[in-house]
XYZ file of C-alpha atoms in Angstrom:
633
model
C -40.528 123.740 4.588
C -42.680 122.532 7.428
C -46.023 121.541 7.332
C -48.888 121.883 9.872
C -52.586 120.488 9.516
C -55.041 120.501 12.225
C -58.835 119.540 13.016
C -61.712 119.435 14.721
C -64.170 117.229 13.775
C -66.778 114.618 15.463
C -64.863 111.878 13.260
C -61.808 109.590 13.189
C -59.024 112.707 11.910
C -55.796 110.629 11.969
C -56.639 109.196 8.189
C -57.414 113.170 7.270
C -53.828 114.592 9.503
C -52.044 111.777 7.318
C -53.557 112.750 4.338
C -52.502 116.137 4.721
C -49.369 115.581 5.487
C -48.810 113.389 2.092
C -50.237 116.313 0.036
C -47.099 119.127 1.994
C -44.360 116.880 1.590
C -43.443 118.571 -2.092
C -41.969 121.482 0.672
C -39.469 119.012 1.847
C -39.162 117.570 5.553
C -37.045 115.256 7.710
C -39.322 114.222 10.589
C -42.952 113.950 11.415
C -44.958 113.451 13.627
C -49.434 113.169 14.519
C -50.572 113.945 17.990
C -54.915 112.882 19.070
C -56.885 113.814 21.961
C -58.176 110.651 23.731
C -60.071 110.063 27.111
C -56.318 109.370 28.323
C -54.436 112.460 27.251
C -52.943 112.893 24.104
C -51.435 110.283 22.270
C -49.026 110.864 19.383
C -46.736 108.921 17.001
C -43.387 110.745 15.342
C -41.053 109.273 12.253
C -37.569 110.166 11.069
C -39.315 108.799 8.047
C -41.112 109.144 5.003
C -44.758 109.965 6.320
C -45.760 106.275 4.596
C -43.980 105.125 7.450
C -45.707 107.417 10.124
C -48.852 106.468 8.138
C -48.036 102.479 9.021
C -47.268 103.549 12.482
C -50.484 105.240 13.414
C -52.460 102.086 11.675
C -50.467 99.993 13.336
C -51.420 101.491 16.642
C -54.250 101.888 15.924
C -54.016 105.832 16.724
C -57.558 107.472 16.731
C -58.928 110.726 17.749
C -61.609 113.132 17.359
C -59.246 116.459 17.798
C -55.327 116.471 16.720
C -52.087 118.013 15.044
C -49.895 116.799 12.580
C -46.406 117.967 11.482
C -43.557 117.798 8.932
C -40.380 119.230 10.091
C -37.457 120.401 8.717
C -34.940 120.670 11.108
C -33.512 124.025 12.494
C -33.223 123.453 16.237
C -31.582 120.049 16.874
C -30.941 117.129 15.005
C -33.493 114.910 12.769
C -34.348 112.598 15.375
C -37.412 111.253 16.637
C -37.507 113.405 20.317
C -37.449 116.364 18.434
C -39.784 115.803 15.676
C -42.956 117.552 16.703
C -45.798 117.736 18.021
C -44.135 118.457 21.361
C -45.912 117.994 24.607
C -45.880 119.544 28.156
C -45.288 118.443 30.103
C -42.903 116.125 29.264
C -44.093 113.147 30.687
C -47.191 110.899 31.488
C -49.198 114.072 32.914
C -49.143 115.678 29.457
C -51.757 117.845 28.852
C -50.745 120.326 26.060
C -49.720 119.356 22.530
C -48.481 121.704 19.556
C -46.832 121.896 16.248
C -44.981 124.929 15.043
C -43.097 126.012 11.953
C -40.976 129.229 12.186
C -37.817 130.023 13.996
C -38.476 131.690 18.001
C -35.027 134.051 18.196
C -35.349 134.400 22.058
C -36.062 130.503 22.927
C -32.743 130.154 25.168
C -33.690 133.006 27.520
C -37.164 131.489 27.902
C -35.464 127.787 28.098
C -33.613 129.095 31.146
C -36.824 130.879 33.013
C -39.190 127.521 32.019
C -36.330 125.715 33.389
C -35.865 127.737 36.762
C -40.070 126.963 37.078
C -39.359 122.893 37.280
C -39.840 122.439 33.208
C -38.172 119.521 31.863
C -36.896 119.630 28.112
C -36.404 116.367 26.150
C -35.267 117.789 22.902
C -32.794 120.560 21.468
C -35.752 122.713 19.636
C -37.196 126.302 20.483
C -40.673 124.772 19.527
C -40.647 123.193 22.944
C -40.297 126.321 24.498
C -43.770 127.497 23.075
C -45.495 124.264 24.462
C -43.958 124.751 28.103
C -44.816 128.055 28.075
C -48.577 127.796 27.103
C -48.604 125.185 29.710
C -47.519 128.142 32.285
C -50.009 130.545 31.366
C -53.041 127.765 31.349
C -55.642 128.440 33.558
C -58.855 126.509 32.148
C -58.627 128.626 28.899
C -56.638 127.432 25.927
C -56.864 130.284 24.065
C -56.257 133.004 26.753
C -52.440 131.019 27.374
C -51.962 130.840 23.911
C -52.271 134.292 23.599
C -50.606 135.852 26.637
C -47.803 132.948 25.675
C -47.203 134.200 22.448
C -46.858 137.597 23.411
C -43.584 136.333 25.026
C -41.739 135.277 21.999
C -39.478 137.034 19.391
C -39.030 135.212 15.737
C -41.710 134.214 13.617
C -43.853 130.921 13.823
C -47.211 129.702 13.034
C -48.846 127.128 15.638
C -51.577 124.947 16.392
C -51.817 123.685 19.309
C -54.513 122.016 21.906
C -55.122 120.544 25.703
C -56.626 117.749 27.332
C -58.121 119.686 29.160
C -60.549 121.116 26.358
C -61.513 118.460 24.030
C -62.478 119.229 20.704
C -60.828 122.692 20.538
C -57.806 124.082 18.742
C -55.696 127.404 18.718
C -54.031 128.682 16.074
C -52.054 131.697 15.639
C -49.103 132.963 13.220
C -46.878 135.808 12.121
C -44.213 135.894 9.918
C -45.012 132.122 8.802
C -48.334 131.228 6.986
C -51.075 129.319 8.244
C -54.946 129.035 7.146
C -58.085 128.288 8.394
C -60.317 125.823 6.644
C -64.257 125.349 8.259
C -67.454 123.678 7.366
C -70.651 125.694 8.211
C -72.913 123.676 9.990
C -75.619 124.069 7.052
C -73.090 123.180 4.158
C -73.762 119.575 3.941
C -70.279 118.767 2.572
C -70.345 121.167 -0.348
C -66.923 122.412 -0.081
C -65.614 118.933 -0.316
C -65.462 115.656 1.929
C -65.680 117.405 5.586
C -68.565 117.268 7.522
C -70.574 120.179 8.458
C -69.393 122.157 11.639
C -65.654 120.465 11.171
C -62.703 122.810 11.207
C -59.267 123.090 9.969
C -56.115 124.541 10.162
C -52.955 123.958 7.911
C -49.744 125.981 6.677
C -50.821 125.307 2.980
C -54.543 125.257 1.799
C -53.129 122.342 -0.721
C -52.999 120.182 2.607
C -56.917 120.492 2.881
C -57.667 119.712 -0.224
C -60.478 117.449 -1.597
C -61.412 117.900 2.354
C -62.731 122.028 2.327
C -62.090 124.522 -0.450
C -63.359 127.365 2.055
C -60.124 129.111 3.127
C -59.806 132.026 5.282
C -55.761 133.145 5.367
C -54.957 134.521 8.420
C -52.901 137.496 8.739
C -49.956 138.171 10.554
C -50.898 138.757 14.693
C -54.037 136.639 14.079
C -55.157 133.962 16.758
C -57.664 131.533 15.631
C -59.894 129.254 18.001
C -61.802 126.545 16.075
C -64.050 124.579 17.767
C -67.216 121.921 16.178
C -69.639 124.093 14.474
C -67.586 127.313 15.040
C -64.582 129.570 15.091
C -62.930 133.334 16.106
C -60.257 135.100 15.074
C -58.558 137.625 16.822
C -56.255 139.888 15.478
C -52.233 141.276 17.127
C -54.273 143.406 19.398
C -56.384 141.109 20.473
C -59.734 142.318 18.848
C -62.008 140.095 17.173
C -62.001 140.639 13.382
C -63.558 138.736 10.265
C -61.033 137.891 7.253
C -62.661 136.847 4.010
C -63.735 133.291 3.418
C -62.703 132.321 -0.242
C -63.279 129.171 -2.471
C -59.894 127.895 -3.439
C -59.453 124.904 -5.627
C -56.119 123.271 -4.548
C -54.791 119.997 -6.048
C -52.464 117.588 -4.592
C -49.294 117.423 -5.298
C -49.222 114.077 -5.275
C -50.070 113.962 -9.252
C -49.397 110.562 -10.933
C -46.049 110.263 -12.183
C -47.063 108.665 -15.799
C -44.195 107.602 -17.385
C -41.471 109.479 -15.384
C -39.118 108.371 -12.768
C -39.274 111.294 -10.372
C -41.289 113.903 -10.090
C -38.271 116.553 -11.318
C -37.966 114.415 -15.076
C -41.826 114.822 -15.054
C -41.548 118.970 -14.698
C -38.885 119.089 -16.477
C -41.064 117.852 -19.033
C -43.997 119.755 -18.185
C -42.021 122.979 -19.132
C -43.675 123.398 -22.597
C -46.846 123.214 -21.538
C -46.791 125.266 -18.238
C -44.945 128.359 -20.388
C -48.067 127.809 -22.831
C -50.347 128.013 -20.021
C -48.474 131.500 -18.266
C -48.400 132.880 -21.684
C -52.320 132.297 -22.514
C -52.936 135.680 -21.566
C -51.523 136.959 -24.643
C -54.141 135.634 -26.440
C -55.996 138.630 -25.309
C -56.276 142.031 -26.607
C -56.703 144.540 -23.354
C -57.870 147.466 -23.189
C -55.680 148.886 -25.366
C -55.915 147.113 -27.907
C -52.521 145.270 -28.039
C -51.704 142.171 -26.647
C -48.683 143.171 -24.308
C -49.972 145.959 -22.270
C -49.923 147.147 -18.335
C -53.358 145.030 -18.241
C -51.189 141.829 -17.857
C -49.706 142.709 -14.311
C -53.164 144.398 -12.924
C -55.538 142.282 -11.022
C -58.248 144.191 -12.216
C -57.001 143.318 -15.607
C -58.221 146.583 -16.750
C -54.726 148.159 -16.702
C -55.282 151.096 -15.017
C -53.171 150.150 -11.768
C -49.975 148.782 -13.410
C -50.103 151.534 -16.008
C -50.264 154.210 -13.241
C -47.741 152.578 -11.695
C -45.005 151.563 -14.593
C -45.812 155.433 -15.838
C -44.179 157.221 -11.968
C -41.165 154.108 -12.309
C -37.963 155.267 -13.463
C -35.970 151.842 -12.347
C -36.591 148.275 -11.053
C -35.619 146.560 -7.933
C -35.708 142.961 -8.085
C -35.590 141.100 -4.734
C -35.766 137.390 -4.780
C -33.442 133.843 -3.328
C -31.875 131.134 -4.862
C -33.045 129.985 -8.532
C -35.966 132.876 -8.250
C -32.742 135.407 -7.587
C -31.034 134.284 -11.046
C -34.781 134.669 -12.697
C -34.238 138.345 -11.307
C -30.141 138.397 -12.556
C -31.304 137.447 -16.461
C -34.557 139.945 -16.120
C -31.422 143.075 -15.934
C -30.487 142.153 -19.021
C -33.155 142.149 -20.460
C -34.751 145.235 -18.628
C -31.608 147.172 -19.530
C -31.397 146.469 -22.892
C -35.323 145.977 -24.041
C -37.254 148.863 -21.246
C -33.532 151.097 -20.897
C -34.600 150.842 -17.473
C -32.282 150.737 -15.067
C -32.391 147.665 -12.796
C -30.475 146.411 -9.648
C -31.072 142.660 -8.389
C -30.424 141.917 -4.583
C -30.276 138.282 -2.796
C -33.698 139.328 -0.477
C -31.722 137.975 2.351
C -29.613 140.601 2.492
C -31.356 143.577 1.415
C -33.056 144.395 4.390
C -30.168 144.348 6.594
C -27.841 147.472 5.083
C -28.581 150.631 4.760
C -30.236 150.916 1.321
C -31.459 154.394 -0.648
C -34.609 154.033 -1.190
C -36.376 155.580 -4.600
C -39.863 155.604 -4.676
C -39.795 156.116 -8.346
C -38.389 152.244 -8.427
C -40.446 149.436 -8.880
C -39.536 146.816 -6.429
C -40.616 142.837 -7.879
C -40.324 140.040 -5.553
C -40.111 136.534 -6.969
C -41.046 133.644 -5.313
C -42.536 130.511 -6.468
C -44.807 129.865 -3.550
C -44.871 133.413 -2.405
C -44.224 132.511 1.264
C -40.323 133.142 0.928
C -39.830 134.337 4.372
C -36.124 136.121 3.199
C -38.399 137.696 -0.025
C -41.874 138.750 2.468
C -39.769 140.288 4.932
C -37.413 142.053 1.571
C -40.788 143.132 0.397
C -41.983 144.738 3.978
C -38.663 146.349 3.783
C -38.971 147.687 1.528
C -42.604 148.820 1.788
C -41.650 150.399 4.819
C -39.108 152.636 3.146
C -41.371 154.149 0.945
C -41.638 151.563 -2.197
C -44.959 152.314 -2.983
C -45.071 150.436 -6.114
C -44.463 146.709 -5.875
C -45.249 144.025 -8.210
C -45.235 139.760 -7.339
C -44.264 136.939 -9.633
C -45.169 134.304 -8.203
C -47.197 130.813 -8.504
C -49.862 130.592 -6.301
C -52.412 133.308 -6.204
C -53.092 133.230 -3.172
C -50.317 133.935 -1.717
C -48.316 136.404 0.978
C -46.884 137.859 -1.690
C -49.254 138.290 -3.717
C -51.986 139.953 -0.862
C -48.787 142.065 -0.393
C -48.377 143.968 -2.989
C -49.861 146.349 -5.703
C -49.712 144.110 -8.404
C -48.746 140.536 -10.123
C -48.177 138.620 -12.563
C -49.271 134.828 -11.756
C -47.150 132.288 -13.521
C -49.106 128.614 -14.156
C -46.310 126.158 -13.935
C -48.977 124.179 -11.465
C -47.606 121.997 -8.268
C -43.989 121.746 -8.396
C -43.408 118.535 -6.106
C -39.471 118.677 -7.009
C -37.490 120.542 -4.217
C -35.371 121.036 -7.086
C -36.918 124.569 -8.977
C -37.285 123.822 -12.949
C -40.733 125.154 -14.333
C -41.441 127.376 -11.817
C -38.055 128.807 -13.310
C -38.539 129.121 -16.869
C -42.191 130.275 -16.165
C -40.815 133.215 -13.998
C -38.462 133.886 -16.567
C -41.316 134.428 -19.494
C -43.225 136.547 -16.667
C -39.590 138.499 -16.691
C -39.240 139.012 -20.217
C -43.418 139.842 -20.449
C -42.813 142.958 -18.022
C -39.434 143.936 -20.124
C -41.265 144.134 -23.246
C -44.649 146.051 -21.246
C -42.349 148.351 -19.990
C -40.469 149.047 -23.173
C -43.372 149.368 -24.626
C -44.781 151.883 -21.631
C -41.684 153.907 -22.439
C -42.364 154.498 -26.424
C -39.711 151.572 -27.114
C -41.495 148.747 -28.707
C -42.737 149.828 -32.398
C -45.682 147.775 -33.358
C -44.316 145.411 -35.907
C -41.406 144.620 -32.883
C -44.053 143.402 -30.744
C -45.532 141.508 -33.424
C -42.440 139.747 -33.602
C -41.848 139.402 -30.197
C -45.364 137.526 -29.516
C -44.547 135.143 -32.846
C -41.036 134.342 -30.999
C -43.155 133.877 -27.289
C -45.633 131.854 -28.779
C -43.824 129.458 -30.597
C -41.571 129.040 -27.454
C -43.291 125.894 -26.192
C -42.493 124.206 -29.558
C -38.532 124.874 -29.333
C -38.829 123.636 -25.913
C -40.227 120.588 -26.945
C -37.199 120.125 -29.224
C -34.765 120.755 -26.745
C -36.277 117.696 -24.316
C -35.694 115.654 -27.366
C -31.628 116.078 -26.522
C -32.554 113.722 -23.163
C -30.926 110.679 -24.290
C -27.095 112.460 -25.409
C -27.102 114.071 -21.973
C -27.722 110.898 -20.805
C -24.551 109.942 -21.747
C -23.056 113.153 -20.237
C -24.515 112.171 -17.601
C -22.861 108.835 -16.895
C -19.321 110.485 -17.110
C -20.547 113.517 -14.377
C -21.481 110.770 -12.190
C -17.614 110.078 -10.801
C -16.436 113.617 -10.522
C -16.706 115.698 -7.441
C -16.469 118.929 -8.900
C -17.129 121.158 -11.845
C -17.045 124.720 -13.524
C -20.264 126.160 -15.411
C -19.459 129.582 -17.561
C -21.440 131.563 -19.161
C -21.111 135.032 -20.529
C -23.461 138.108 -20.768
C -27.344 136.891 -20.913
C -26.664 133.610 -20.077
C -23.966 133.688 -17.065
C -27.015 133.387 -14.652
C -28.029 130.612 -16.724
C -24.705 129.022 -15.728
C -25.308 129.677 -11.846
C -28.664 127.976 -12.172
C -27.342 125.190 -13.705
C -24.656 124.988 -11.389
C -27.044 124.975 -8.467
C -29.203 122.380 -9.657
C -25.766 120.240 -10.112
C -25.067 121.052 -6.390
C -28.242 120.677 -5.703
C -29.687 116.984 -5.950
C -26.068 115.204 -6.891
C -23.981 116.980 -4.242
C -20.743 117.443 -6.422
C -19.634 120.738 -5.818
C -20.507 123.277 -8.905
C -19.293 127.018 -9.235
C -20.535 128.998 -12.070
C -18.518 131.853 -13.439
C -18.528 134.500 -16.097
C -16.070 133.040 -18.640
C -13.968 136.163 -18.830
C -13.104 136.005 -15.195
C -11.639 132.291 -15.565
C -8.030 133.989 -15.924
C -8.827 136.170 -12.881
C -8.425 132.810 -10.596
C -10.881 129.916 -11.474
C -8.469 128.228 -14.159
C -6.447 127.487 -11.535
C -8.843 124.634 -10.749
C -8.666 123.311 -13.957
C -7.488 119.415 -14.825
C -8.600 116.898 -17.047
C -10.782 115.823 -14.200
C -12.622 118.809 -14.068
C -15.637 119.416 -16.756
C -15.749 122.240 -17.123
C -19.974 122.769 -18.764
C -20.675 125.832 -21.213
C -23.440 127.887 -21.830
C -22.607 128.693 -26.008
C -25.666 130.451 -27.646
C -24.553 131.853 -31.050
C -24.919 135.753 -30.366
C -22.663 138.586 -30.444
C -20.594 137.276 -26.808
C -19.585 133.905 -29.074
C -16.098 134.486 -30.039
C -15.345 136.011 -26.822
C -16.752 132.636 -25.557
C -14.822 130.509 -27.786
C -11.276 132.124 -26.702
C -12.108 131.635 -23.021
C -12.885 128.228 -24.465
C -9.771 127.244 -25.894
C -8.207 128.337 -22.074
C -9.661 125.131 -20.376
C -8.461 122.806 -23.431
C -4.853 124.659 -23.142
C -4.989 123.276 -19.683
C -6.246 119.617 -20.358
C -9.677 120.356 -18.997
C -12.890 118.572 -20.456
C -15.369 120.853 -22.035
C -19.197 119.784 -22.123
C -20.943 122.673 -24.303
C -24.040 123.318 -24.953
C -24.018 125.132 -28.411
C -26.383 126.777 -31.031
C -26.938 125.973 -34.198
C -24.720 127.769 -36.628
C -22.175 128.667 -33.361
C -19.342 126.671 -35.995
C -18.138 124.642 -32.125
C -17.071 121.062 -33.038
C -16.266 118.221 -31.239
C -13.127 117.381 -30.594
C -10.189 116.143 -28.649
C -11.367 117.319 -24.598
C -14.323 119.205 -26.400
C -17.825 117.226 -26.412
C -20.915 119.075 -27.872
C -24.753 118.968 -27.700
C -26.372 121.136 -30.443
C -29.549 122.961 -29.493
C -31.832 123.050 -32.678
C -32.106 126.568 -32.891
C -30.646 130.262 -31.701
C -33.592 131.922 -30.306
C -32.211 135.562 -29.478
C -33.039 137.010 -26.546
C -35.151 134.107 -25.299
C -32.237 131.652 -25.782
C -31.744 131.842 -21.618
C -34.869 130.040 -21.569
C -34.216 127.256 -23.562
C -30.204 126.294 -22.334
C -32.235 125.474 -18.787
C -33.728 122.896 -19.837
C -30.521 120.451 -20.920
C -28.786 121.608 -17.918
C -31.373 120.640 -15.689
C -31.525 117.214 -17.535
C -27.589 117.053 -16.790
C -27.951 117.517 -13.060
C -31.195 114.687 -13.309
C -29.661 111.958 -15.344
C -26.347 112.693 -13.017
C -28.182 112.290 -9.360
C -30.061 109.382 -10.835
C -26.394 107.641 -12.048
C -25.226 108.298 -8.271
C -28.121 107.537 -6.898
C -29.101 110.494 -4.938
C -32.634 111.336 -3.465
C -33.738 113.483 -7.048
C -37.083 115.141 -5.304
C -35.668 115.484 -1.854
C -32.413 116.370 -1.737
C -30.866 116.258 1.601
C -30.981 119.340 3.973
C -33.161 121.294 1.658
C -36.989 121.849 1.540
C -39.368 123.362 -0.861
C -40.654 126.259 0.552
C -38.153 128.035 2.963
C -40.538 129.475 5.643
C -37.904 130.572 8.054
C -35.167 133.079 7.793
C-alpha cells in the first residue's frame, strides 16, 4: 500500500523514481504521481494510471531533474483522481515551492485544514497529505529540515514522508513513524559497488525492493527518525531530535517484476510456485541443531543456536496469535494444531482489534504476529500492544527479514515464499502455514510430547509435502471447468469443518477477493443455525471434504444443501467414498495427508477463485480497492 522513492543525485532521477515505482506496485495503488526540482520550481506529472502510463507521461514531457519524489497511492483521503494523487505542492499554485509524498493516515488533518485555511492556504484536493505540505510551508524559514521537523511535531496518525523545496536544491527530508521508510546512500569512495548509483547519491523509499539493482546499502529508519540526505552526505535525527547513527546493512532485494514464463498473471505463477517456496522454508530441516534433532527451538532463534527460543518456549504456558486477513486464518488453523499437537492452549485475535479492549495480559503467553511483509500496521501496532502489556516473549512469521516485525520482536521464523506480486495472498499462505505447524511440533516436542520415531514421521510427511503439492496443481484443468460455471453466479457458501473451516474462509476470501461475487464461509454444522436459508440451486455451495474423523459429520451437513436443490462443488480425499452425482460435482485430491491436509485443499481453491476472475474478467493481481501491503490502520 503506497509507495515512496526519493533521490538525490547529480544525474537525470526521473528514469530511477519510475523505476522504483514499477518495482512497489506488487503493494497495490490507484494513482501516482513524480515531482523534479528544476531552475523553475518543481515540476511534476500524476496518473490515475498504471505507472507505464506515468512513465509515457514524464518521457513525453520530457520531465528531468537532478532532485525529486515519486509516489503510488492508494486512496484513503478523497477519491482516485488525478488532484489528489501525490506529490502535493504548496503552495498551490505557480509560486510552489515545497513538494512531498506521504503514505500513512494524519488523524488530526481537519483541525489543521481549518487553522492552514484561516492563514490564506488554499487546498485543491480532499487528502490529509496536503495538510503536511501546507504546513511545512508555514514553518519554512530557509531551512528544510528545521520545518519539517517542527511541522511534524504538529500531527497525530502515522505517516512516512519525503519531501523537498525550491528553495534548497539537491536536498531531501525524510521522516516516519508508524509507516516504514528507508534510507539508501552511496559513499562518496564506493565507486558504484552497491549497485548502479553513483557515489555521494542518496535515497529514500518505503521498501528497500524499490532501490534495488540501484544501492543494496540500507539503513531502516526507526520510528521518530528524520533523515536529511543531501550529495555526498546524510543525518538522521531521532523523536527527540538528537542525532543518532542506525546500522547500514547490505540487503539484496529483487524486483518484483519477475518474468511471468508461461503464466497469465502473476497469482497462476505463485500459485504454482507453492511447491517450491514450502521446499525452500522447510530447508532448514535439513539441519541437525544443536541438539541433535532436526525440529528443535534452534529453528525460531536468530542466533540459530537455540538458546533464545528455548528459554523462551520453556517460561510459555499458551500462545497468542495476532495477525489480519489470510495471515489471521494461518493463525485460526495453527489452534488446531497447537491444541492438539503442543496441548498448548492458544487464542487467535484479528490484530485490528486486539489492541482496542481491555485484554488480560499473561506474560507466560507467547504472542506470534504474522504478516507477510511484516509492515502490517493493524499487526505492528497488535505487537506494541502487546509489548507494552508485559508480553515479553514474542515471536514473527513473516517474509522479509528485514522487516518491522521482525526488528520487533524476540524471535522468528522467516518463511521463503520470495516476492509475492499478487495482491491476492497464496504462497505467502501455505508457507506461513508450514512455519505454523514447524512451531506446533517444536513446542510439542519442548513439552515431552513428540517421541522420536513421531518426529521421524512427521519430517518424512513435511518433506515430501512439495511433491503432493505438485499433484494437486495437476487438478488445474477440472477446476477449470468449475470455474466457467462460478463465473455467472453472484454468490456462494464455502464450509468446512474442524481443521479445515479456516481453510473454507480463505478460500472464500480469495473468491471475494479478485472476482467480487460475494463468498461466506461457514462451519458446516452451523448451516441449520441460519445459512441454509440462502440456499437455491443457484447457489454453489464449495466443500472442504478431507477424509478424517469430521467426514460423516460432513457428509450429513452435505446431504442438507442437496435436500434443498443447492449445487455442491467438493473437494474430496481419496478414499472419502463422495461420488458424483445429481447437484453433487467432485474433484478428488490424490491423497489424505492428515494433519497437513489444510495445506494442500488451498491450493484448488485458490485455482477456483483464479480460473473464475479470469472467466469474468476481473483485474487477477490488482483487485480493485485493495493493496498489498496495508500500511495504514
Amino acid at each position: 500500500m503506497c509507495g515512496i522513492v526519493g533521490a538525490v543525485s547529480s544525474r537525470n532521477i526521473v528514469p530511477i523514481l519510475v523505476e522504483g515505482l514499477k518495482r512497489l506496485e506488487y503493494r497495490g495503488y490507484d494513482s501516482c504521481g513524480v515531482a523534479v526540482y528544476d531552475a523553475l520550481g518543481p515540476k511534476r506529472a500524476r496518473s490515475v494510471s498504471r505507472v507505464a502510463e506515468l512513465d509515457a507521461q514524464v518521457r513525453e514531457t520530457a520531465l528531468t531533474g537532478f532532485t525529486g519524489i515519486a509516489h503510488t497511492r492508494w486512496a484513503t483521503h478523497g477519491a482516485p483522481a488525478t488532484h489528489n494523487a501525490h506529490p502535493h505542492f504548496s503552495p498551490s499554485n505557480e509560486a510552489a515551492r515545497i513538494a512531498l509524498v506521504h503514505n500513512g493516515i494524519i488523524e488530526n488533518h481537519d483541525a489543521l485544514r481549518l487553522e492552514l485555511i484561516a492563514r490564506g492556504y488554499v487546498f485543491i484536493s480532499q487528502t490529509d497529505t496536503e495538510v503536511i505540505a501546507h504546513l511545512i510551508d508555514s514553518f519554512y524559514d530557509g531551512d528544510l529540515f528545521d520545518a519539517t521537523r517542527a511541522a511534524l511535531k504538529r500531527l497525530r496518525g502515522s505517516y512516512s514522508v519525503a519531501v523537498f523545496c525550491s528553495e534548497e536544491p539537491h536536498r531531501i527530508v525524510g521522516a516516519r513513524d508508524g509507516s516504514p521508510l528507508v534510507l539508501g546512500c552511496v559513499p562518496t569512495d564506493d565507486g558504484g559497488a552497491s549497485g548502479s548509483a553513483i557515489p555521494g547519491e542518496c535515497f529514500l523509499a518505503s521498501d528497500a525492493m524499490a532501490l534495488a539493482g540501484v544501492t543494496n546499502r540500507i539503513v531502516y529508519l526507526e520510528d521518530g527518525d528524520a533523515v536529511d540526505i543531501q550529495l555526498g552526505r546524510h543525518w538522521i535525527t531521532d523523536r527527540e531530535d538528537r542525532p543518532v547513527q542506525r546500522e547500514a546493512r547490505t540487503v539484496n532485494a529483487h524486483s518484483g517484476a519477475a518474468d511471468l514464463g508461461p503464466y497469465r498473471h502473476y497469482m497462476q505463477k505463485e500459485i504454482f510456485e507453492q511447491p517450491r517456496a514450502i521446499a525452500d522454508t522447510l530447508e532448514g530441516l535439513s539441519d541437525a541443531g544443536d541438539d541433535g534433532g532436526a525440529i528443535g527451538p534452534w529453528l525460531f532463534d536468530a542466533a540459530h543456536d537455540g538458546r533464545v527460543a528455548a528459554a523462551a518456549f520453556a517460561a510459555i504456558d499458551s500462545v497468542l496469535i495476532l495477525a489480519c486477513g489470510t495471515s489471521y486464518y494461518a493463525g485460526l488453523t495453527a489452534r488446531y494444531w497447537l491444541e492438539s499437537i503442543a496441548k498448548m492452549p492458544t487464542q487467535v485475535e484479528v490484530a485490528s482489534e486486539y489492541r482496542y479492549r481491555d485484554s488480560v495480559p499473561d506474560p507466560k503467553t507467547l504472542v506470534v504476529v504474522i504478516s507477510q511483509s511484516g509492515e502490517t500496521a493493524d499487526t505492528l501496532a497488535a505487537l506494541k500492544h502487546a509489548k507494552a502489556l508485559g508480553h515479553a516473549h514474542t515471536l514473527a512469521i513473516c517474509n522479509v527479514a528485514t522487516s518491522a516485525i521482525v526488528r520487533l520482536t524476540e524471535l522468528a521464523y522467516l518463511t521463503r515464499a520470495g516476492t509475492e506480486v499478487g495482491v491476492a495472498s497464496t504462497k505467502a499462505f501455505t508457507t506461513q502455514l508450514c512455519a505454523l505447524y514447524l512451531l506446533s511440533l517444536t513446542l510439542a516436542k519442548s513439552r515431552g510430547r513428540l517421541s522420536p520415531d513421531a518426529e521421524g514421521s512427521e519430517l518424512r510427511d513435511l518433506r515430501h509435502l512439495p511433491a503432493a503439492l505438485q499433484s494437486v496443481l495437476a487438478l488445474e484443468p477440472q477446476i477449470i471447468a468449475w470455474a466457467e460455471a462460478f463465473a455467472s453466479k453472484e454468490h456462494a457458501l464455502f464450509l468446512g469443518r474442524g481443521l479445515h473451516y479456516p481453510i473454507a474462509l480463505e478460500g472464500a476470501l480469495k473468491l471475494k477477493e479478485i472476482t467480487y461475487i460475494h463468498a461466506e464461509a461457514y462451519p458446516a454444522g452451523e448451516l441449520k443455525h441460519g445459512p441454509l436459508a440462502l440456499v437455491t440451486e443457484a447457489m454453489p455451495v464449495v466443500t472442504v471434504a478431507p477424509n478424517d474423523a469430521m467426514l460423516e459429520k460432513l457428509k450429513s451437513n452435505m446431504q442438507e444443501v442437496r435436500a434443498r436443490c443447492g449445487q455442491l462443488y467438493v473437494f474430496a480425499d481419496a478414499g472419502s467414498h463422495i461420488e458424483s452425482g445429481d447437484g453433487l460435482h467432485v474433484i478428488r485430491l490424490p491423497e489424505h495427508y492428515g494433519k497437513l491436509s489444510p495445506i494442500l485443499h488451498t491450493l484448488p481453491l485458490q485455482l477456483l477463485a483464479y480460473h473464475t476472475a479470469v472467466a469474468r474478467g476481473t483485474d487477477v493481481d490488482k483487485p480493485r480497492n485493495l493493496a498489498k501491503s496495508v500500511t495504514v490502520e
